[in-house]
Coordinates of C-alpha atoms in Angstrom, one line a residue:
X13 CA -29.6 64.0 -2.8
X14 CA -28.6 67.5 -2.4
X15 CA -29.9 71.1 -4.0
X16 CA -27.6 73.7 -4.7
X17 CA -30.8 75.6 -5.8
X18 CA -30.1 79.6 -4.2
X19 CA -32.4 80.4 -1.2
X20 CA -33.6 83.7 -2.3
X21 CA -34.6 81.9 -5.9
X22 CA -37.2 79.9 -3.7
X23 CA -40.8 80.5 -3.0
X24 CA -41.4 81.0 0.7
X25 CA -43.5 77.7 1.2
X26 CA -40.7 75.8 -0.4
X27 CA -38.0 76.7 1.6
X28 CA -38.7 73.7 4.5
X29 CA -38.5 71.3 2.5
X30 CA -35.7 72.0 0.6
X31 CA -33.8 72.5 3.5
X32 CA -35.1 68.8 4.3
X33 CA -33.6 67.7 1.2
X34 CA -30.2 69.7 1.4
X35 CA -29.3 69.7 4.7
X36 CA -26.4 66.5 4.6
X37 CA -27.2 64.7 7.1
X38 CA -30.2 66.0 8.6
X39 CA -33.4 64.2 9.1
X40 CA -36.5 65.5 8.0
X41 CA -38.4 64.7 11.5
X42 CA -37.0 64.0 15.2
X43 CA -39.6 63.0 17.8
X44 CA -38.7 63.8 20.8
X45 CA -40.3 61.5 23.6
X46 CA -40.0 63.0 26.7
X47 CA -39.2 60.2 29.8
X48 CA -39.3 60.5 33.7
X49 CA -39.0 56.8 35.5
X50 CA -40.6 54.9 32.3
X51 CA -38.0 52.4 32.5
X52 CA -40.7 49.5 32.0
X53 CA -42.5 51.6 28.7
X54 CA -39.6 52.9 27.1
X55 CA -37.9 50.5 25.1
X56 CA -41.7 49.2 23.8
X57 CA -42.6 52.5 23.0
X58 CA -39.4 53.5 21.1
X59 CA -39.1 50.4 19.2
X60 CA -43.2 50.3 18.2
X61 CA -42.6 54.0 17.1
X62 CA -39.5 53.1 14.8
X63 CA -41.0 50.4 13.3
X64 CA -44.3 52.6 12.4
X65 CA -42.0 55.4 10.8
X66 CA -39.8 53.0 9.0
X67 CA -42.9 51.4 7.3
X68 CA -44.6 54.7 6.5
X69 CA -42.6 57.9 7.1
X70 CA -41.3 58.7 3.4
X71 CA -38.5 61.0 4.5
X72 CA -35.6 60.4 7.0
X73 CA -36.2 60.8 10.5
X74 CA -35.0 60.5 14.4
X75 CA -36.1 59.1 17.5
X76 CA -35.0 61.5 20.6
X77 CA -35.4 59.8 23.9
X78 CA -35.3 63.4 26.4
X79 CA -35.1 61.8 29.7
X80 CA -35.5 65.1 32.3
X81 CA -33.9 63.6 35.6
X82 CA -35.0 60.1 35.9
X83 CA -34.0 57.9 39.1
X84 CA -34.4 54.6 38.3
X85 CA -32.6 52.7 35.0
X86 CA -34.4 54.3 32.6
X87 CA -30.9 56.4 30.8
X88 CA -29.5 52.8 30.7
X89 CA -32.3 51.7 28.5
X90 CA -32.3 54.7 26.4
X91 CA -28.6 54.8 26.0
X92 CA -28.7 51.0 24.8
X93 CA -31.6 51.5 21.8
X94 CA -29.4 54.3 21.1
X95 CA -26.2 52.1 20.7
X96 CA -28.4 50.0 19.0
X97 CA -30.7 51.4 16.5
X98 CA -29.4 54.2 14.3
X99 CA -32.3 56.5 13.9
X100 CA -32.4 56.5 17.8
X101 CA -30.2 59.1 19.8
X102 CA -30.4 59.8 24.1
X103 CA -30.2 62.8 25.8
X104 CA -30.2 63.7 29.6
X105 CA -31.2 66.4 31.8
X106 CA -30.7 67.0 35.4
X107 CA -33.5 68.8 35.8
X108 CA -37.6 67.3 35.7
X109 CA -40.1 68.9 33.5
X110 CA -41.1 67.9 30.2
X111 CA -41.1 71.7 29.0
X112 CA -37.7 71.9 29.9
X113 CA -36.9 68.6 28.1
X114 CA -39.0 69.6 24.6
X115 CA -37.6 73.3 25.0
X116 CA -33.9 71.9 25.6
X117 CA -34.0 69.5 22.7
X118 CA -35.6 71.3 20.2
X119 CA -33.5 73.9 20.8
X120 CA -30.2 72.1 19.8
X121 CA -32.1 69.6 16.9
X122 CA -30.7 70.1 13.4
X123 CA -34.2 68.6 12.1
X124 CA -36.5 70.9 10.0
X125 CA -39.4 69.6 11.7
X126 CA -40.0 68.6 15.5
X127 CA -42.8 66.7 17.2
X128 CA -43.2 65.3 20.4
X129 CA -45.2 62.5 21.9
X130 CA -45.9 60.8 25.1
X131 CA -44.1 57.6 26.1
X132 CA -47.4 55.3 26.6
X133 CA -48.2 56.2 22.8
X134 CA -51.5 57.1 24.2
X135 CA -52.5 58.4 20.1
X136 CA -52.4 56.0 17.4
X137 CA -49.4 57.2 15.3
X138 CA -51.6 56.6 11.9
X139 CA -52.0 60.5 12.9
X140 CA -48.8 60.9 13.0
X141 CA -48.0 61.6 9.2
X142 CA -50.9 63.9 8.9
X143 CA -49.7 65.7 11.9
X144 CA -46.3 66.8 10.2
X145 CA -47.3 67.0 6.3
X146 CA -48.8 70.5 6.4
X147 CA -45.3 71.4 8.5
X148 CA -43.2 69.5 6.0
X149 CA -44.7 71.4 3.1
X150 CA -45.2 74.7 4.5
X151 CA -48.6 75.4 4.8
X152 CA -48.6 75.7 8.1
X153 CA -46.2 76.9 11.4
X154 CA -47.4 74.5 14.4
X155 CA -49.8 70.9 14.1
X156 CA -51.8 70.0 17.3
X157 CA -53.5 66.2 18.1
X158 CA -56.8 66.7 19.1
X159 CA -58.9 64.5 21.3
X160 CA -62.0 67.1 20.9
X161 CA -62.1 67.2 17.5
X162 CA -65.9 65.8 16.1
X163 CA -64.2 62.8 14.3
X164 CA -61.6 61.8 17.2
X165 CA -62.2 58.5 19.0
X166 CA -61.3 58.8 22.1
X167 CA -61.8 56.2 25.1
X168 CA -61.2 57.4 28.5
X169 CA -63.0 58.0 31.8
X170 CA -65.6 60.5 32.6
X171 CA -63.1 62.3 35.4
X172 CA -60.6 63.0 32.5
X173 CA -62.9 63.9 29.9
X174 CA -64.7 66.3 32.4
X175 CA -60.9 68.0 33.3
X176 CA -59.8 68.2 29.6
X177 CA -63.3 69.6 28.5
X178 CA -63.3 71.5 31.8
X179 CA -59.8 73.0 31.0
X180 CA -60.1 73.6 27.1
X181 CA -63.1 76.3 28.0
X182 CA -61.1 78.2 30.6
X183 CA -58.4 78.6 27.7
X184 CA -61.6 79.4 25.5
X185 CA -63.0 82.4 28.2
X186 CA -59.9 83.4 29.4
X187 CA -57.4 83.7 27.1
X188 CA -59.5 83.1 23.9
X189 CA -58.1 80.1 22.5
X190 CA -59.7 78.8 19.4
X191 CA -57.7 75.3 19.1
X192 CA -59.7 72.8 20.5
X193 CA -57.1 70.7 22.9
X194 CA -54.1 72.3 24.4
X195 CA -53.2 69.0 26.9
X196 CA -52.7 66.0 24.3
X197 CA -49.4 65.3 23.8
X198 CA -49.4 64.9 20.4
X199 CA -47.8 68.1 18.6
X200 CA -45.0 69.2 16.3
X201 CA -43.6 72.8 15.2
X202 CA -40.8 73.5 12.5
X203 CA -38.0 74.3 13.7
X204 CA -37.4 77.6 12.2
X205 CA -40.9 78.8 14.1
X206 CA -39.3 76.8 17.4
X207 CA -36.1 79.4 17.1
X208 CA -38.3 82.4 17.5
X209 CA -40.9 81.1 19.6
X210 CA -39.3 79.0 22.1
X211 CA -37.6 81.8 24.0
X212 CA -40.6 83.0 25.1
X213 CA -42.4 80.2 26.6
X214 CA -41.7 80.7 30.4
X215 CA -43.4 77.7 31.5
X216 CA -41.0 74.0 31.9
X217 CA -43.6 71.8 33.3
X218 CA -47.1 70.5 31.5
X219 CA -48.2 73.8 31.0
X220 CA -45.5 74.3 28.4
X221 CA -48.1 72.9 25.4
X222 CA -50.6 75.8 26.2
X223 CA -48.3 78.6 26.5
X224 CA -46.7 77.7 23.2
X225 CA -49.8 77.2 21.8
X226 CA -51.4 80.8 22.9
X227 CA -48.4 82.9 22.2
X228 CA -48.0 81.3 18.3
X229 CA -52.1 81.8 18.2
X230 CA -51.9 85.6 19.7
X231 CA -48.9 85.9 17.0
X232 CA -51.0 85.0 13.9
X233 CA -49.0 81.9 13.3
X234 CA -51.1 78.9 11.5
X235 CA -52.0 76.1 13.7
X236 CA -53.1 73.1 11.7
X237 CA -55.3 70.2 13.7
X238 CA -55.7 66.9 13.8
X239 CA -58.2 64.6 15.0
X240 CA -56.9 61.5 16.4
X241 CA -57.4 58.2 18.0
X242 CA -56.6 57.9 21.7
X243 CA -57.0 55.4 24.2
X244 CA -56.2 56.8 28.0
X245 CA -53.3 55.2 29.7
X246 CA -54.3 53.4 33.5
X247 CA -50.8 53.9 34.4
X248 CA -49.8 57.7 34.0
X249 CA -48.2 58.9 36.8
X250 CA -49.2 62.8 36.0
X251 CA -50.8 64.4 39.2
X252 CA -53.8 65.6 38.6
X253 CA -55.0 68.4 41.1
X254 CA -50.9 69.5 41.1
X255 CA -51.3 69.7 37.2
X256 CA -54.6 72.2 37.2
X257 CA -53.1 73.8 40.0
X258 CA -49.9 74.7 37.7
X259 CA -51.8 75.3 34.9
X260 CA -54.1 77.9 36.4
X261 CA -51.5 79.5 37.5
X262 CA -49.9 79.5 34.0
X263 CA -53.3 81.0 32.8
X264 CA -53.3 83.8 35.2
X265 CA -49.6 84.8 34.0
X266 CA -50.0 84.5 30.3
X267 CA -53.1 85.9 30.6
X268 CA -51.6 89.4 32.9
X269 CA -48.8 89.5 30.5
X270 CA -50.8 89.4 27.2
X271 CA -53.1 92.1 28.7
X272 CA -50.7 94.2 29.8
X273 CA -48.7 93.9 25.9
X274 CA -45.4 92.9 28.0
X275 CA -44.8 90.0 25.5
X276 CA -42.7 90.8 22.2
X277 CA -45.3 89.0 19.7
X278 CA -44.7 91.4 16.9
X279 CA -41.1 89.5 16.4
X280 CA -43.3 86.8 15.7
X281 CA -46.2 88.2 13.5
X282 CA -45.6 86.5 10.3
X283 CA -42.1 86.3 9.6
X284 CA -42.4 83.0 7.8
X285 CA -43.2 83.3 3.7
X286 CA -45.4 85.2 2.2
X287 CA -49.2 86.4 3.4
X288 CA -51.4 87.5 1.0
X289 CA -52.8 90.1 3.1
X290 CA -49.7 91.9 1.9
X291 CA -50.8 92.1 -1.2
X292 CA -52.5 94.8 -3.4
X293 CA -55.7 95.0 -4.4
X294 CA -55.3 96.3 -7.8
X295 CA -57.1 99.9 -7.7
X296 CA -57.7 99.6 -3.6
X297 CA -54.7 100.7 -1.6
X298 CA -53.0 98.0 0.6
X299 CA -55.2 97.6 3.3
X300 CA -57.4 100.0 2.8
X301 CA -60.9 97.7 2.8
X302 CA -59.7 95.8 5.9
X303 CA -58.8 99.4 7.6
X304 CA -62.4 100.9 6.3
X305 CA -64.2 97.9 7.9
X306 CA -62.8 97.9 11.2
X307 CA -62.8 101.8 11.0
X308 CA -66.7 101.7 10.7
X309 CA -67.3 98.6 13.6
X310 CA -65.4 101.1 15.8
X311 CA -67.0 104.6 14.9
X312 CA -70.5 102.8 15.3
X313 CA -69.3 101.8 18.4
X314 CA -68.1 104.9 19.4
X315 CA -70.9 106.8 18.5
X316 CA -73.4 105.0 20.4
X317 CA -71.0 105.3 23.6
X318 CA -71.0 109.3 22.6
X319 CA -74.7 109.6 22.3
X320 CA -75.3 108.0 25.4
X321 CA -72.5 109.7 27.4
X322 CA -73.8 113.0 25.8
X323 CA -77.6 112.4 27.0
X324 CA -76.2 110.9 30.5
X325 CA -74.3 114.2 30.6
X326 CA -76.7 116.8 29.3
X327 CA -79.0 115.9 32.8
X328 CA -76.5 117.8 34.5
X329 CA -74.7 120.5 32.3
X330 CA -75.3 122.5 29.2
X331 CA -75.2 120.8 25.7
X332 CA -71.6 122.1 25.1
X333 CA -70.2 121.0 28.1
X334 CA -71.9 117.9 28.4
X335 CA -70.9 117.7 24.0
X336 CA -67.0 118.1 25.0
X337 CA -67.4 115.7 27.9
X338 CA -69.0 112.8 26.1
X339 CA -66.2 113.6 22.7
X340 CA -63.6 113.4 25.2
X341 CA -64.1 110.2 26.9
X342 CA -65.4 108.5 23.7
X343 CA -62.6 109.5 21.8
X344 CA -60.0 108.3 24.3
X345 CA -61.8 104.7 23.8
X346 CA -61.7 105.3 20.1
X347 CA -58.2 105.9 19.5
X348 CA -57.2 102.7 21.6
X349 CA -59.3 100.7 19.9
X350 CA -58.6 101.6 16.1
X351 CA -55.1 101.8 17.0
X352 CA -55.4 97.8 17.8
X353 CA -58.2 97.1 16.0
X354 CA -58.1 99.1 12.6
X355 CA -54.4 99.5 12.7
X356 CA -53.2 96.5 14.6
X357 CA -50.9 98.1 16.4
X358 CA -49.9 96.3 19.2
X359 CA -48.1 96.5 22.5
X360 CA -47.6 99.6 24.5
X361 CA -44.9 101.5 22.5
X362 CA -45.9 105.0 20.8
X363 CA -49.1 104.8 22.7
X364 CA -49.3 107.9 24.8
X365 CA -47.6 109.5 21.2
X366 CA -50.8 108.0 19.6
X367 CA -53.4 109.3 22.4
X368 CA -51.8 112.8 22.0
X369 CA -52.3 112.8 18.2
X370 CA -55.9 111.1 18.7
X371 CA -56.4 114.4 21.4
X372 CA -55.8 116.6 18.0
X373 CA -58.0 114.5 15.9
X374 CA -60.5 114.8 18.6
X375 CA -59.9 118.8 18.9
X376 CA -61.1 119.4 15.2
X377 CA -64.3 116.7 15.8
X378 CA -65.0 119.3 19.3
X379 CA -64.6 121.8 16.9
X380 CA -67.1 120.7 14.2
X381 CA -69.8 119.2 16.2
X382 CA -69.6 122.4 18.6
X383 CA -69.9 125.0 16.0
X384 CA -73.1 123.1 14.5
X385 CA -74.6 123.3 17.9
X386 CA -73.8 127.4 17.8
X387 CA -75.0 127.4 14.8
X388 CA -77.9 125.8 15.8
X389 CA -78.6 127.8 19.0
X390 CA -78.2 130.8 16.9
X391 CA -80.5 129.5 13.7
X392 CA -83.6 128.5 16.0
X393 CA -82.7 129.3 19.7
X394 CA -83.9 126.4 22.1
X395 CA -83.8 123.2 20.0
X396 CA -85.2 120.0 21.0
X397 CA -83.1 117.6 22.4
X398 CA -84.0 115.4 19.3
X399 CA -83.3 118.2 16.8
X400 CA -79.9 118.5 18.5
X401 CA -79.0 114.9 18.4
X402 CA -79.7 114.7 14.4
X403 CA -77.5 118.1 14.1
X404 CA -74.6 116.0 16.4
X405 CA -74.8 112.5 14.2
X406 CA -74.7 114.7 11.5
X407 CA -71.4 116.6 12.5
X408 CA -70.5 113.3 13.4
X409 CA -70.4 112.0 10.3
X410 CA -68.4 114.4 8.7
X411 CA -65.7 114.7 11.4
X412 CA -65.5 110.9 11.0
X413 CA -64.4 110.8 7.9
X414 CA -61.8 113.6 8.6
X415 CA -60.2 111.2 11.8
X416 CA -60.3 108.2 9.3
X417 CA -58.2 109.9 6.7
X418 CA -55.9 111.6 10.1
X419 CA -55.7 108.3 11.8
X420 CA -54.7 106.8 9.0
X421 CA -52.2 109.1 7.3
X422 CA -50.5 110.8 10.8
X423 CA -51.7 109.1 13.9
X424 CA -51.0 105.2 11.8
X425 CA -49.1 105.4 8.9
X426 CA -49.3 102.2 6.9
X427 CA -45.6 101.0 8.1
X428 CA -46.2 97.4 6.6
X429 CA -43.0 98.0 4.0
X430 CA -40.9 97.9 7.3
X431 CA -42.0 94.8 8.6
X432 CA -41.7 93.2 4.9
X433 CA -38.1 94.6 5.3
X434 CA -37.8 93.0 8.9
X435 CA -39.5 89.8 7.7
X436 CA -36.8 89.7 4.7
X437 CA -34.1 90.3 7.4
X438 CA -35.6 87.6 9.5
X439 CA -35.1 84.9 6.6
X440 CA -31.7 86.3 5.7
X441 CA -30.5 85.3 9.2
X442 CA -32.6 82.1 8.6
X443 CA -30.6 81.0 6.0
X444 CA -27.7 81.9 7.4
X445 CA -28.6 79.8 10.3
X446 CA -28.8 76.9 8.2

């Protein structure tokens, strides 16, 4: 069956899988299996996985056997269930690591939707279905197995639980991961995500999963979970201490380049469909309520760094000095975090531009809150120190809703029509791809 139905004539959330339908040729789903040595597993696991998708997998699919270097016969075997079962194709690489082989087949698969599993079929594939539906149909970018998930049944030893669990809350800490189990290798991605976010995964060993994972989470890309069965395999031959070691290491990298904004997410900041915080609130404009919220979380925030900077000050200095101290260093803070915050700006360009602009906002706050304490002085001559902290929160008040309405008409312009012109562009190349 084939739709000659025009692209731009399509809602967003359709797009996948009419591209699943037209596409002459292409299968809706290819799992990749990626293979080092398994030349004992392989041919059990590849033909217990096509028989499970030929019984219950509604839509066309393929089997991709990556083998990534293998020494003993195991490209033999997978070139000979490739001769001999259709859904079923090989590929080789000359180089180990499983990132390597998920990054290198993805790459070149004509499949709207990928997924990969592990050879010894660790998960029960009933999960498998539900682990690609919500990609099939749209709803969502990237699906993950999870073994930590409340429902999942899981049977494995204590040592492996303790490193999973172990690992999972230094990705919680560290890099503040909110999926629930980075290591199973149970996962799938559409392949129009894979294009964009692929390239930016540094890792080609085990720690590939997480650094996908993180970067599509950081990116506001929808992850969609699944809790599965999973029974641990006696046999694997992953090393474990060389594994944590690696992936430590990938933490501590990922981790330095997210803080430092060296990685390009905004090319990945919802490029796919439609959002609807894009949309207007009739009578509110766009954003606005989201923008007001955060504002406020931030000023309160602010000011109780400014108060206390300002008292911490005022032992040492007079109440204008130790007034343009305190605005200067909170307002410093301020502007960074409304500009990621508020504004969700992110990475480092504009930002000395924005800290210069946020210096003018904070001129004109200086301005007010010093001339109410002149005015004060002159009104009633030494004032309390409580007298001239109501007279400040006051001033406050009032110069914070001026650097609301500057911040957001000059320092941040509302430049969200660009990136729905970007994102537009982005599907125009899409479809041209396909």
């Amino acid at each position: 069956m084939r739709t000659d139905t025009p692209w731009s004539t399509l809602p967003a959330r359709e797009h996948l899988l009419a591209a699943a339908v037209g596409a002459a040729g292409a299968p809706v789903l290819d799992v990749v299996v990626p293979v080092y040595n398994e030349e004992k597993d392989l041919e059990t696991c590849v033909l217990r996985l096509h028989d499970h998708l030929a019984r219950t997998f509604p839509y066309g699919f393929r089997i991709t056997v990556a083998d990534n270097a293998s020494t003993d016969r195991t490209p033999q075997v997978a070139a000979r269930l490739a001769a001999l079962i259709p859904e079923v194709r090989s590929y080789r690489l000359e180089e180990k690591g499983r990132g390597r082989a998920l990054r290198t087949v993805w790459s070149h698969s004509d499949s709207p939707v990928l997924a990969y599993m592990d050879v010894d079929l660790s998960t029960d594939l009933n999960a498998l279905l539900p682990l690609v539906a919500p990609l099939i149909s749209g709803h969502s970018d990237l699906a993950i197995g999870s073994r930590l998930a409340r429902s999942s049944r899981v049977v494995r030893g204590s040592k492996r639980e303790f490193i999973s669990r172990a690992y999972n809350l230094i990705l919680r800490s560290s890099l503040s991961a909110r999926f629930s189990d980075a290591q199973c290798g149970f996962k799938a991605i559409r392949r129009e995500v894979a294009q964009r976010l692929l390239p930016m995964v540094e890792d080609t060993g085990w720690f590939f999963d997480t650094e996908m994972l993180v970067l599509a989470e950081r990116a506001g890309l929808r992850i969609h979970e699944v809790p599965v069965d999973w029974v641990d395999d006696p046999d694997s031959t992953v090393h474990i201490v060389k594994t944590a070691t690696d992936d430590l290491k990938g933490v501590w990298r990922v981790g330095r380049a997210l803080a430092t904004g060296a990685l390009p997410l905004d090319r990945l900041a919802r490029p796919f469909g439609d959002d609807p915080r894009d949309r207007a609130v009739p009578g509110v404009p766009r954003g606005l309520a989201r923008q007001l919220v955060g504002f406020c979380v931030v000023g309160v925030l602010s000011t109780l760094v400014y108060l206390a900077l300002y008292s911490l000050f005022r032992l040492g200095a007079g109440p204008q000095t130790a007034n343009g101290a305190a605005l200067l260093v909170s307002a410093v803070a301020n502007t960074a975090a409304n500009r990621r915050l508020t504004f969700g700006v992110r990475g480092r360009g504009g930002a000395v531009r924005h800290q210069a602009q946020g210096l003018v906002v904070f001129a004109i706050g200086l301005a007010l809150t010093s001339g109410s304490l002149a005015a004060l002085g002159t009104a009633s001559g030494a004032a309390s120190h409580s007298t001239e902290l109501a007279v400040l929160i006051a001033a406050n008040l009032a110069a914070t809703v001026l650097r609301f309405l500057l911040f957001r008409a000059w320092v941040f312009p509302d430049r969200r029509s660009d990136h729905r012109d970007a994102r537009k562009g982005s599907a125009h190349e899409l479809r041209n791809v396909r």
